[in-house]
Short mmCIF file of C-alpha atoms in Angstrom, two decimals:
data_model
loop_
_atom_site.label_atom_id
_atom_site.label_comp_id
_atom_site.label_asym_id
_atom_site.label_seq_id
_atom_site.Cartn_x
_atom_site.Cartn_y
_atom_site.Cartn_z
CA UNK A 1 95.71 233.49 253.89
CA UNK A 2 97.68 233.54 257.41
CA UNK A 3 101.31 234.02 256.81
CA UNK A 4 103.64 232.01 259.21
CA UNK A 5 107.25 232.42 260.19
CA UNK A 6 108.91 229.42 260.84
CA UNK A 7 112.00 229.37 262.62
CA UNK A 8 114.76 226.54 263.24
CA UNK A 9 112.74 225.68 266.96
CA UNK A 10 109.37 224.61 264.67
CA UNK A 11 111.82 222.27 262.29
CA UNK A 12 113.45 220.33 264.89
CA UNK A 13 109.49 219.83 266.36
CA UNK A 14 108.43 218.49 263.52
CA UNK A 15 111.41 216.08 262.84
CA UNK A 16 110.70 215.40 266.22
CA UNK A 17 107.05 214.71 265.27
CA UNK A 18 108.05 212.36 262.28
CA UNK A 19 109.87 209.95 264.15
CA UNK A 20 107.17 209.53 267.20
CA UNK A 21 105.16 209.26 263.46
CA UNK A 22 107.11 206.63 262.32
CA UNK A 23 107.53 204.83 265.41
CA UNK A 24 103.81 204.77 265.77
CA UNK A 25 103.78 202.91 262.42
CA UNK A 26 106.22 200.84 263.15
CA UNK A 27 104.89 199.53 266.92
CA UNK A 28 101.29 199.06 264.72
CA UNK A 29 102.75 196.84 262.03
CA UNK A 30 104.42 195.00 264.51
CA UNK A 31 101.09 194.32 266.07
CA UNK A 32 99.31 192.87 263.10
CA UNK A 33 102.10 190.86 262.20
CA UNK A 34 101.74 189.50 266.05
CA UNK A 35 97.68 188.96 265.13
CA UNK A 36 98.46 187.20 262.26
CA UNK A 37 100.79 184.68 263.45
CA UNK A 38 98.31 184.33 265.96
CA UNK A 39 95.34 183.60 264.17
CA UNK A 40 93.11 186.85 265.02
CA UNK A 41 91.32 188.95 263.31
CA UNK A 42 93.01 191.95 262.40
CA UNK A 43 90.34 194.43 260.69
CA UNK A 44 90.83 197.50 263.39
CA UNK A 45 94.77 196.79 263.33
CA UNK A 46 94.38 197.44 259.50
CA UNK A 47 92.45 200.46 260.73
CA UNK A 48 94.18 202.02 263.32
CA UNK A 49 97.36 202.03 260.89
CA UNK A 50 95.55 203.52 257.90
CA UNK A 51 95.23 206.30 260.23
CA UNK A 52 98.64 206.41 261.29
CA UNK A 53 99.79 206.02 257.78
CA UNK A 54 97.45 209.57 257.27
CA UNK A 55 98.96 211.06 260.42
CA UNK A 56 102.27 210.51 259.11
CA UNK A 57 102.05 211.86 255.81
CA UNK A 58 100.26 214.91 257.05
CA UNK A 59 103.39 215.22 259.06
CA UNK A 60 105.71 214.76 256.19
CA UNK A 61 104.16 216.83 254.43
CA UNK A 62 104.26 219.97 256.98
CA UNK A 63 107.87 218.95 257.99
CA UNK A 64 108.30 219.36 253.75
CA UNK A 65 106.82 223.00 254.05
CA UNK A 66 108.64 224.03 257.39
CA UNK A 67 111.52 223.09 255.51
CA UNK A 68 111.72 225.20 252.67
CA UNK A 69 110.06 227.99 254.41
CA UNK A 70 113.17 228.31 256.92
CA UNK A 71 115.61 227.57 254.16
CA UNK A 72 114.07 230.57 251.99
CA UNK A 73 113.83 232.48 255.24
CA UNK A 74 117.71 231.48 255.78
CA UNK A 75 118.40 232.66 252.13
CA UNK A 76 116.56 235.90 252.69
CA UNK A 77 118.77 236.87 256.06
CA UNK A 78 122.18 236.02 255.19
CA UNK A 79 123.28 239.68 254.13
CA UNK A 80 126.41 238.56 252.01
CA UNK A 81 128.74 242.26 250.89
CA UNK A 82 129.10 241.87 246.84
CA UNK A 83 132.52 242.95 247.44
CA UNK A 84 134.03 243.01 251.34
CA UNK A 85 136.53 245.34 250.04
CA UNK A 86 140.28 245.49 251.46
CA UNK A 87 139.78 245.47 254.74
CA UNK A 88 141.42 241.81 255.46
CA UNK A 89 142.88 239.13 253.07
CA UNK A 90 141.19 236.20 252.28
CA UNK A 91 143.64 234.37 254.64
CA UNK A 92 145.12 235.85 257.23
CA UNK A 93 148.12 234.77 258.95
CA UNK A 94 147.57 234.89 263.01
CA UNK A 95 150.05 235.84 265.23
CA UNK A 96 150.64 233.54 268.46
CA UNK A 97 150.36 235.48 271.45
CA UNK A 98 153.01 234.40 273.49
CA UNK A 99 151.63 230.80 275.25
CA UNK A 100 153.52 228.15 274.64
CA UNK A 101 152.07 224.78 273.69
CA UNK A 102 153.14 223.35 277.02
CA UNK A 103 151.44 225.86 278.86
CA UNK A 104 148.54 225.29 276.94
CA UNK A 105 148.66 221.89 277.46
CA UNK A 106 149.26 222.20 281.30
CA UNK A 107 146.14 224.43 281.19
CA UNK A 108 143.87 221.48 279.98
CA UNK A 109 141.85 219.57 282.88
CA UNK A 110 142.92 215.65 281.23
CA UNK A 111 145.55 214.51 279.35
CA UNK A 112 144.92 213.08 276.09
CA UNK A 113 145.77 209.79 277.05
CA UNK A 114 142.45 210.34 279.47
CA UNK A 115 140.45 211.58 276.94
CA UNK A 116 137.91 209.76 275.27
CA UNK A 117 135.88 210.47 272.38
CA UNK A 118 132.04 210.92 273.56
CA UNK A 119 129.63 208.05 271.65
CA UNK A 120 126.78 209.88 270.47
#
């Protein structure tokens, strides 16, 4: 048996890969239901997206196994103390350093009235 390492890189691939997937799907389903209106016959429409209906849960399923291979991997590398000891509290109070909040404002490019949240 090979043994793989996945990292974080491979899961966002293969999310990528499962939308394109779905996509796919969707596009072909949208072209029998075209067909049908129409009249036509349909049998390598019904084809095609069998095999993208494969191809997708092929996909799934590898996206499934990249997932928990990087989440045990993540479990396995977080290196948590049992006890961090005295060395800080759990909250600390921080000390301002001497700026102002008008200088700090002043030090901004735009104003917040310029400001506007990015849409993503």
């Amino acid at each position: 048996m090979v043994s793989t390492r996945y990292r974080p890189k491979d899961l966002k691939l293969a999310r990528r890969h499962i939308v394109k997937a779905a996509h796919r799907v969707a596009d072909q389903e949208m072209v029998i239901r075209k067909l049908l209106r129409k009249g036509r016959p349909s049998g390598s429409a019904y084809a095609l997206l069998s095999r993208l209906y494969d191809d997708q849960r092929r996909k799934l399923d590898r996206l499934k196994l990249i997932e928990a291979m990087v989440e045990v991997e993540g479990q396995l590398c977080v290196d948590v103390p049992s006890n961090p000891g005295p060395s800080a509290p759990p909250f600390a109070i921080v000390r301002s350093s001497g700026i102002s909040l008008q200088d700090r404002q002043s030090a901004t490019p735009c104003s917040a009235d310029v400001w506007r949240p990015y849409l993503v």
